[in-house]
CSV table of C-alpha atoms and ligand atoms in Angstrom, one decimal:
chain,number,residue,atom,x,y,z
A,25,MET,CA,0.0,0.0,0.0
A,26,ASN,CA,1.4,3.4,-0.8
A,27,SER,CA,2.1,5.7,2.1
A,28,ARG,CA,-0.7,8.1,1.5
A,29,ARG,CA,-3.3,5.3,1.2
A,30,ARG,CA,-1.9,3.7,4.3
A,31,PHE,CA,-2.1,7.0,6.2
A,32,LEU,CA,-5.7,7.5,5.1
A,33,THR,CA,-6.7,4.0,6.1
A,34,LEU,CA,-5.2,4.4,9.6
A,35,SER,CA,-6.7,7.8,10.0
A,36,ALA,CA,-10.1,6.6,9.1
A,37,LEU,CA,-9.8,3.7,11.5
A,38,GLY,CA,-8.6,6.0,14.2
A,39,SER,CA,-11.5,8.4,13.8
A,40,LEU,CA,-13.9,5.5,14.1
A,41,THR,CA,-12.4,4.0,17.1
A,42,GLY,CA,-11.2,7.1,19.0
A,43,ILE,CA,-7.6,6.0,19.0
A,44,GLY,CA,-5.3,8.6,17.4
A,45,SER,CA,-1.7,7.2,17.6
A,46,HIS,CA,-0.6,3.9,16.3
A,47,GLN,CA,2.6,2.0,16.4
A,48,THR,CA,3.5,0.4,13.1
A,49,PHE,CA,5.6,-2.7,12.7
A,50,GLY,CA,8.3,-0.7,10.9
A,51,GLN,CA,8.8,1.4,14.0
A,52,SER,CA,8.4,-1.4,16.6
A,53,LYS,CA,11.3,-3.1,18.3
A,54,HIS,CA,11.8,-6.7,17.4
A,55,VAL,CA,12.0,-9.0,20.4
A,56,LYS,CA,14.3,-12.0,19.7
A,57,GLY,CA,13.8,-15.7,20.7
A,58,PRO,CA,10.7,-17.8,21.5
A,59,ILE,CA,7.9,-16.1,23.3
A,60,ILE,CA,4.9,-17.8,24.9
A,61,ILE,CA,2.0,-16.0,26.6
A,62,SER,CA,-1.1,-17.6,28.2
A,63,THR,CA,-4.0,-16.5,30.2
A,64,TRP,CA,-4.2,-16.6,34.0
A,65,LYS,CA,-1.7,-17.9,36.6
A,66,THR,CA,-2.3,-21.5,35.4
A,67,GLY,CA,-0.6,-20.3,32.2
A,68,LEU,CA,2.7,-20.6,34.1
A,69,ARG,CA,2.7,-24.3,34.1
A,70,ALA,CA,1.4,-24.4,30.6
A,71,ASN,CA,4.2,-22.1,29.4
A,72,ASP,CA,6.9,-24.2,31.1
A,73,ARG,CA,5.7,-27.3,29.3
A,74,ALA,CA,5.2,-25.4,26.0
A,75,TYR,CA,8.8,-24.1,26.2
A,76,GLU,CA,10.1,-27.5,27.0
A,77,VAL,CA,8.4,-28.8,23.8
A,78,LEU,CA,10.1,-26.1,21.8
A,79,GLN,CA,13.5,-26.8,23.4
A,80,ASN,CA,13.1,-30.5,22.5
A,81,GLY,CA,12.6,-29.7,18.9
A,82,GLY,CA,8.8,-29.6,18.8
A,83,SER,CA,7.0,-27.3,16.5
A,84,VAL,CA,5.2,-24.1,17.7
A,85,LEU,CA,2.0,-26.0,17.0
A,86,ASP,CA,3.2,-28.9,19.3
A,87,CYS,CA,4.1,-26.3,21.9
A,88,VAL,CA,0.7,-24.6,22.1
A,89,GLU,CA,-1.1,-28.0,22.2
A,90,LYS,CA,1.1,-29.8,24.8
A,91,GLY,CA,1.3,-26.6,26.9
A,92,VAL,CA,-2.4,-26.4,27.5
A,93,ASN,CA,-2.7,-30.2,27.8
A,94,VAL,CA,-1.0,-29.8,31.2
A,95,ILE,CA,-4.0,-27.8,32.5
A,96,GLU,CA,-6.6,-30.0,30.8
A,97,ASN,CA,-5.0,-33.0,32.6
A,98,ASP,CA,-5.2,-31.3,36.0
A,99,PRO,CA,-8.3,-32.6,37.9
A,100,ASN,CA,-8.0,-29.7,40.4
A,101,ASN,CA,-8.5,-27.0,37.7
A,102,ARG,CA,-12.2,-26.2,37.7
A,103,THR,CA,-12.5,-24.6,34.3
A,104,VAL,CA,-10.5,-26.7,31.8
A,105,GLY,CA,-10.5,-30.4,30.9
A,106,ILE,CA,-11.0,-33.1,33.6
A,107,GLY,CA,-12.4,-31.5,36.7
A,108,GLY,CA,-14.0,-28.7,34.7
A,109,PHE,CA,-17.2,-27.4,36.3
A,110,PRO,CA,-20.3,-29.0,34.8
A,111,ASP,CA,-23.3,-27.4,33.1
A,112,VAL,CA,-26.7,-26.9,34.8
A,113,GLU,CA,-27.5,-30.6,34.2
A,114,GLY,CA,-24.3,-31.9,35.7
A,115,ASN,CA,-22.5,-32.7,32.4
A,116,VAL,CA,-18.9,-31.6,31.8
A,117,THR,CA,-18.8,-30.3,28.2
A,118,LEU,CA,-15.6,-29.0,26.7
A,119,ASP,CA,-14.8,-26.5,24.0
A,120,ALA,CA,-11.3,-25.9,22.4
A,121,CYS,CA,-9.6,-24.8,19.2
A,122,ILE,CA,-6.1,-24.6,17.8
A,123,MET,CA,-4.6,-22.5,14.9
A,124,ASP,CA,-1.2,-22.7,13.3
A,125,GLN,CA,1.2,-20.6,11.2
A,126,ARG,CA,-0.3,-21.9,8.0
A,127,GLN,CA,-3.7,-20.4,8.8
A,128,ARG,CA,-5.1,-23.9,9.4
A,129,CYS,CA,-7.4,-24.4,12.3
A,130,GLY,CA,-9.4,-27.1,14.1
A,131,SER,CA,-12.1,-26.9,16.7
A,132,VAL,CA,-14.4,-29.0,18.9
A,133,ALA,CA,-17.4,-27.9,20.9
A,134,PHE,CA,-19.8,-29.4,23.3
A,135,LEU,CA,-17.4,-32.4,23.6
A,136,GLN,CA,-18.0,-34.8,26.5
A,137,HIS,CA,-15.8,-37.6,28.0
A,138,ILE,CA,-12.5,-36.6,26.4
A,139,LYS,CA,-10.1,-34.7,28.6
A,140,ASN,CA,-7.9,-33.2,25.9
A,141,PRO,CA,-10.3,-31.3,23.5
A,142,VAL,CA,-7.5,-29.2,22.1
A,143,SER,CA,-5.8,-32.4,20.9
A,144,VAL,CA,-9.0,-33.5,19.3
A,145,ALA,CA,-9.2,-30.1,17.7
A,146,ARG,CA,-5.8,-30.6,16.2
A,147,LYS,CA,-6.8,-34.0,14.8
A,148,VAL,CA,-9.9,-32.3,13.2
A,149,MET,CA,-7.4,-29.8,11.6
A,150,GLU,CA,-4.9,-32.4,10.4
A,151,ASN,CA,-7.0,-35.4,9.7
A,152,THR,CA,-10.3,-34.0,8.2
A,153,LYS,CA,-11.2,-31.4,5.6
A,154,HIS,CA,-13.3,-29.7,8.2
A,155,VAL,CA,-12.6,-27.0,10.9
A,156,MET,CA,-15.2,-27.8,13.6
A,157,LEU,CA,-16.9,-30.9,15.0
A,158,VAL,CA,-19.4,-30.7,17.8
A,159,GLY,CA,-21.2,-33.0,20.4
A,160,GLU,CA,-21.7,-36.6,19.5
A,161,GLY,CA,-19.9,-36.3,16.2
A,162,ALA,CA,-16.9,-34.8,17.9
A,163,LEU,CA,-16.9,-37.6,20.5
A,164,LYS,CA,-17.3,-40.3,17.8
A,165,PHE,CA,-14.4,-38.8,15.9
A,166,ALA,CA,-12.2,-38.6,19.0
A,167,LEU,CA,-12.8,-42.2,19.8
A,168,GLU,CA,-12.0,-43.2,16.2
A,169,GLN,CA,-8.7,-41.2,16.5
A,170,GLY,CA,-7.8,-43.2,19.6
A,171,PHE,CA,-8.7,-40.9,22.4
A,172,LYS,CA,-9.9,-42.6,25.6
A,173,LYS,CA,-13.4,-42.0,27.0
A,174,GLU,CA,-13.2,-40.9,30.6
A,175,MET,CA,-15.3,-39.6,33.4
A,176,LEU,CA,-14.6,-35.9,33.6
A,177,LEU,CA,-16.8,-35.1,36.6
A,178,THR,CA,-14.7,-35.6,39.7
A,179,GLU,CA,-16.0,-36.2,43.2
A,180,GLU,CA,-15.1,-32.6,44.1
A,181,THR,CA,-16.8,-31.0,41.1
A,182,LEU,CA,-19.9,-33.1,41.6
A,183,ALA,CA,-20.1,-32.0,45.2
A,184,ALA,CA,-19.6,-28.4,44.2
A,185,TRP,CA,-22.2,-28.7,41.5
A,186,LYS,CA,-24.8,-30.1,43.9
A,187,LYS,CA,-24.2,-27.2,46.3
A,188,ARG,CA,-24.4,-24.6,43.6
A,189,LYS,CA,-27.5,-26.1,42.1
A,190,VAL,CA,-29.3,-25.7,45.4
A,191,GLU,CA,-28.1,-22.1,45.5
A,192,VAL,CA,-28.9,-21.0,42.0
A,193,GLY,CA,-31.5,-23.5,40.8
A,194,LYS,CA,-31.8,-23.4,37.1
A,195,LYS,CA,-30.9,-19.7,36.7
A,196,LEU,CA,-28.2,-18.8,34.2
A,197,PRO,CA,-24.7,-18.7,35.8
A,198,GLU,CA,-23.4,-15.7,37.6
A,199,ILE,CA,-21.3,-13.7,35.2
A,200,ASN,CA,-18.2,-13.2,37.2
A,201,ILE,CA,-14.5,-13.5,37.2
A,202,GLU,CA,-14.3,-16.9,38.9
A,203,ASN,CA,-16.6,-18.4,36.4
A,204,HIS,CA,-14.1,-18.0,33.5
A,205,ASP,CA,-10.6,-19.0,33.4
A,206,THR,CA,-10.2,-20.5,30.1
A,207,ILE,CA,-6.6,-21.1,29.1
A,208,GLY,CA,-5.6,-19.4,25.8
A,209,MET,CA,-2.0,-19.5,24.6
A,210,ILE,CA,-0.1,-17.7,21.8
A,211,ALA,CA,3.4,-18.7,21.0
A,212,ARG,CA,6.1,-17.6,18.6
A,213,ASP,CA,9.1,-19.8,17.9
A,214,ALA,CA,12.7,-18.7,17.3
A,215,ASP,CA,12.0,-18.5,13.6
A,216,GLY,CA,9.1,-16.1,14.2
A,217,ASN,CA,6.3,-18.5,13.4
A,218,LEU,CA,3.1,-18.2,15.5
A,219,SER,CA,0.4,-20.7,16.7
A,220,GLY,CA,-2.3,-20.5,19.3
A,221,SER,CA,-4.7,-22.7,21.3
A,222,CYS,CA,-7.7,-22.2,23.6
A,223,THR,CA,-9.5,-24.7,25.8
A,224,THR,CA,-12.2,-24.5,28.5
A,225,SER,CA,-15.1,-26.3,30.2
A,226,GLY,CA,-16.9,-23.0,29.7
A,227,ALA,CA,-19.1,-21.1,32.1
A,228,GLY,CA,-20.1,-23.2,35.1
A,229,MET,CA,-23.8,-23.9,35.3
A,230,LYS,CA,-24.2,-23.0,31.6
A,231,LEU,CA,-27.3,-24.3,29.9
A,232,HIS,CA,-26.9,-27.8,28.5
A,233,GLY,CA,-25.7,-27.4,24.9
A,234,ARG,CA,-24.2,-23.9,25.3
A,235,VAL,CA,-21.0,-23.2,23.4
A,236,GLY,CA,-18.8,-20.3,24.4
A,237,ASP,CA,-16.2,-18.3,22.5
A,238,SER,CA,-13.3,-20.6,23.1
A,239,PRO,CA,-13.8,-23.0,20.2
A,240,ILE,CA,-15.0,-20.3,17.8
A,241,ILE,CA,-12.1,-19.2,15.5
A,242,GLY,CA,-12.0,-15.4,15.6
A,243,ALA,CA,-13.7,-15.2,18.9
A,244,GLY,CA,-11.7,-17.2,21.5
A,245,LEU,CA,-8.6,-17.4,19.3
A,246,TYR,CA,-7.2,-16.0,16.2
A,247,VAL,CA,-3.7,-16.3,14.6
A,248,ASP,CA,-2.3,-14.7,11.5
A,249,ASN,CA,1.3,-15.6,11.0
A,250,ASP,CA,2.0,-12.3,9.1
A,251,ILE,CA,0.6,-10.2,12.0
A,252,GLY,CA,0.2,-11.9,15.4
A,253,GLY,CA,-2.3,-13.8,17.5
A,254,ALA,CA,-4.8,-13.1,20.3
A,255,ALA,CA,-6.8,-15.2,22.7
A,256,ALA,CA,-9.8,-14.4,24.9
A,257,THR,CA,-11.0,-15.3,28.4
A,258,GLY,CA,-14.2,-14.4,30.2
A,259,TRP,CA,-17.9,-14.1,29.3
A,260,GLY,CA,-17.9,-15.9,25.9
A,261,GLU,CA,-21.1,-14.4,24.6
A,262,ALA,CA,-19.7,-10.9,24.7
A,263,VAL,CA,-16.5,-12.1,23.0
A,264,ILE,CA,-18.5,-13.9,20.2
A,265,GLU,CA,-20.7,-10.8,19.6
A,266,ASN,CA,-17.6,-8.8,18.9
A,267,ALA,CA,-15.5,-11.4,17.1
A,268,GLY,CA,-13.0,-10.5,19.8
A,269,SER,CA,-9.7,-12.2,19.0
A,270,ALA,CA,-10.0,-11.6,15.2
A,271,MET,CA,-10.6,-7.9,15.9
A,272,VAL,CA,-7.5,-7.7,18.1
A,273,VAL,CA,-5.4,-9.2,15.3
A,274,GLU,CA,-7.0,-7.0,12.7
A,275,LEU,CA,-6.2,-3.9,14.7
A,276,MET,CA,-2.6,-5.1,14.9
A,277,ARG,CA,-2.6,-5.5,11.2
A,278,HIS,CA,-3.6,-1.8,11.0
A,279,GLY,CA,-0.7,-0.7,13.1
A,280,ARG,CA,-1.9,-0.9,16.7
A,281,SER,CA,0.5,-2.4,19.2
A,282,PRO,CA,-0.8,-5.6,20.9
A,283,GLN,CA,-1.6,-3.5,24.0
A,284,GLU,CA,-3.5,-0.9,22.1
A,285,ALA,CA,-5.4,-3.6,20.2
A,286,CYS,CA,-6.5,-5.4,23.4
A,287,GLU,CA,-7.6,-2.2,25.1
A,288,GLU,CA,-9.6,-1.1,22.1
A,289,ILE,CA,-11.5,-4.3,21.8
A,290,VAL,CA,-12.2,-4.5,25.5
A,291,LYS,CA,-13.6,-1.0,25.3
A,292,ARG,CA,-15.7,-1.8,22.3
A,293,ILE,CA,-17.2,-4.8,24.1
A,294,ALA,CA,-17.9,-2.6,27.1
A,295,ASN,CA,-19.6,0.0,24.9
A,296,LYS,CA,-21.8,-2.6,23.3
A,297,PHE,CA,-22.6,-5.0,26.2
A,298,GLU,CA,-25.3,-3.5,28.3
A,299,ASP,CA,-24.4,-5.2,31.6
A,300,TRP,CA,-20.6,-4.9,31.0
A,301,ARG,CA,-19.7,-4.0,34.5
A,302,SER,CA,-20.9,-7.4,35.7
A,303,ILE,CA,-18.8,-9.5,33.4
A,304,GLN,CA,-15.2,-10.2,32.9
A,305,VAL,CA,-13.5,-10.3,29.5
A,306,GLY,CA,-9.8,-10.3,28.9
A,307,PHE,CA,-7.5,-10.6,25.9
A,308,ILE,CA,-3.8,-11.5,25.5
A,309,ALA,CA,-2.0,-10.7,22.2
A,310,LEU,CA,1.4,-11.2,20.7
A,311,ASN,CA,2.6,-9.7,17.5
A,312,LYS,CA,5.1,-10.9,14.9
A,313,ALA,CA,7.7,-8.5,16.4
A,314,GLY,CA,7.4,-10.2,19.8
A,315,GLN,CA,5.5,-7.4,21.6
A,316,ILE,CA,2.8,-8.5,23.9
A,317,GLY,CA,-0.5,-6.9,25.2
A,318,ALA,CA,-3.2,-7.8,27.7
A,319,PHE,CA,-6.2,-6.0,29.0
A,320,SER,CA,-9.5,-6.8,30.7
A,321,ILE,CA,-12.8,-5.3,31.8
A,322,ARG,CA,-12.3,-6.0,35.5
A,323,LYS,CA,-9.2,-5.9,37.7
A,324,GLY,CA,-7.7,-9.3,38.5
A,325,PHE,CA,-6.9,-10.7,35.1
A,326,THR,CA,-3.4,-12.0,34.9
A,327,TYR,CA,-1.3,-13.7,32.2
A,328,ALA,CA,1.9,-15.7,32.1
A,329,HIS,CA,4.7,-14.5,29.9
A,330,HIS,CA,7.7,-16.8,29.0
A,331,HIS,CA,10.6,-15.2,27.3
A,332,GLY,CA,14.4,-15.4,27.6
A,333,GLY,CA,14.2,-18.3,29.9
A,334,ALA,CA,12.0,-16.5,32.4
A,335,ASN,CA,8.4,-17.3,33.1
A,336,SER,CA,6.3,-14.9,35.1
A,337,GLU,CA,2.7,-14.0,36.0
A,338,LYS,CA,1.8,-10.4,35.2
A,339,PRO,CA,-1.3,-8.4,36.0
A,340,ALA,CA,-3.2,-7.0,33.0
A,341,ASP,CA,-4.4,-3.4,33.1
A,342,SER,CA,-8.2,-3.1,33.2
A,343,LEU,CA,-11.0,-0.8,32.4
A,344,LEU,CA,-12.5,-1.0,35.8
A,345,LYS,CA,-10.0,-0.5,38.6
A,346,GLU,CA,-11.9,-2.9,40.9
A,347,GLY,CA,-12.3,-6.6,40.6
B,5,LIG,N1,-14.6,-18.0,27.7
B,5,LIG,C1,-15.2,-19.2,28.0
B,5,LIG,C2,-16.6,-19.3,27.9
B,5,LIG,O1,-17.3,-18.3,27.9
B,5,LIG,O2,-17.1,-20.4,27.7
């Protein structure tokens, strides 16, 4: 694009969105070496495993799959994989997706009895001509691919579900920060290639059959190897309504830094979601240059950042300064 046209495009976008200054890739500092970011404190363990996979010669796609598998396999994590909190009828139903540097993606939604939905999503991507499988079909496919059927409801989650059911009856779930800690991960390898993954048991006490943003390409996760990647956590309905992660990547394409892009989409969601103060939505983003961003509606969202051999949990800035 010639410079005048590019200037006009960025100006027009800026006037629509209220953001006046942009950082272009040409001006941005390139951060060397592999970088892995993932949502919440649980991301620390996922990042460690993901980095180990890269160090052992795995691809960036292997890294984002095996990294989040650690959390899916943890029965004490209430929002991902085995031990995930059930829906209103007591069923654990999982959503996940994965996307690689070749713009390929795979997804499963409303999957029961398989603790690693992100790995099933990868099989959908690699072994079928489709992107997304749901419910019974996803389960049948997973079993055909050699995944083991397991009981995902643990004694602890069953007890917690019984208690909560008495408290809230069949009402929709409380929309709060504890109800959502999906793990989303974006990684860039030493060659600069990007992949991402996202996996969750979704909102606790959700209606049976509800699917959130996490398996929806462009909502819970989006990766464009020319630009960067983004992943979402929080109230999935609000993220889907705004095509959240795709929009974060699109803003980065138009010159926003990852931080600016995350902030702008969180603000857009807050502008459009009537009851926005009562929900949590957060994004993480990583661009091709290795810059990172994170932002949420409510205070308390953290993310894990692995770079240069150091892995640390960082607080994201937020629109509301209270949790
Ligand atoms: N972000 C996860 C969900 O809403 O299901």
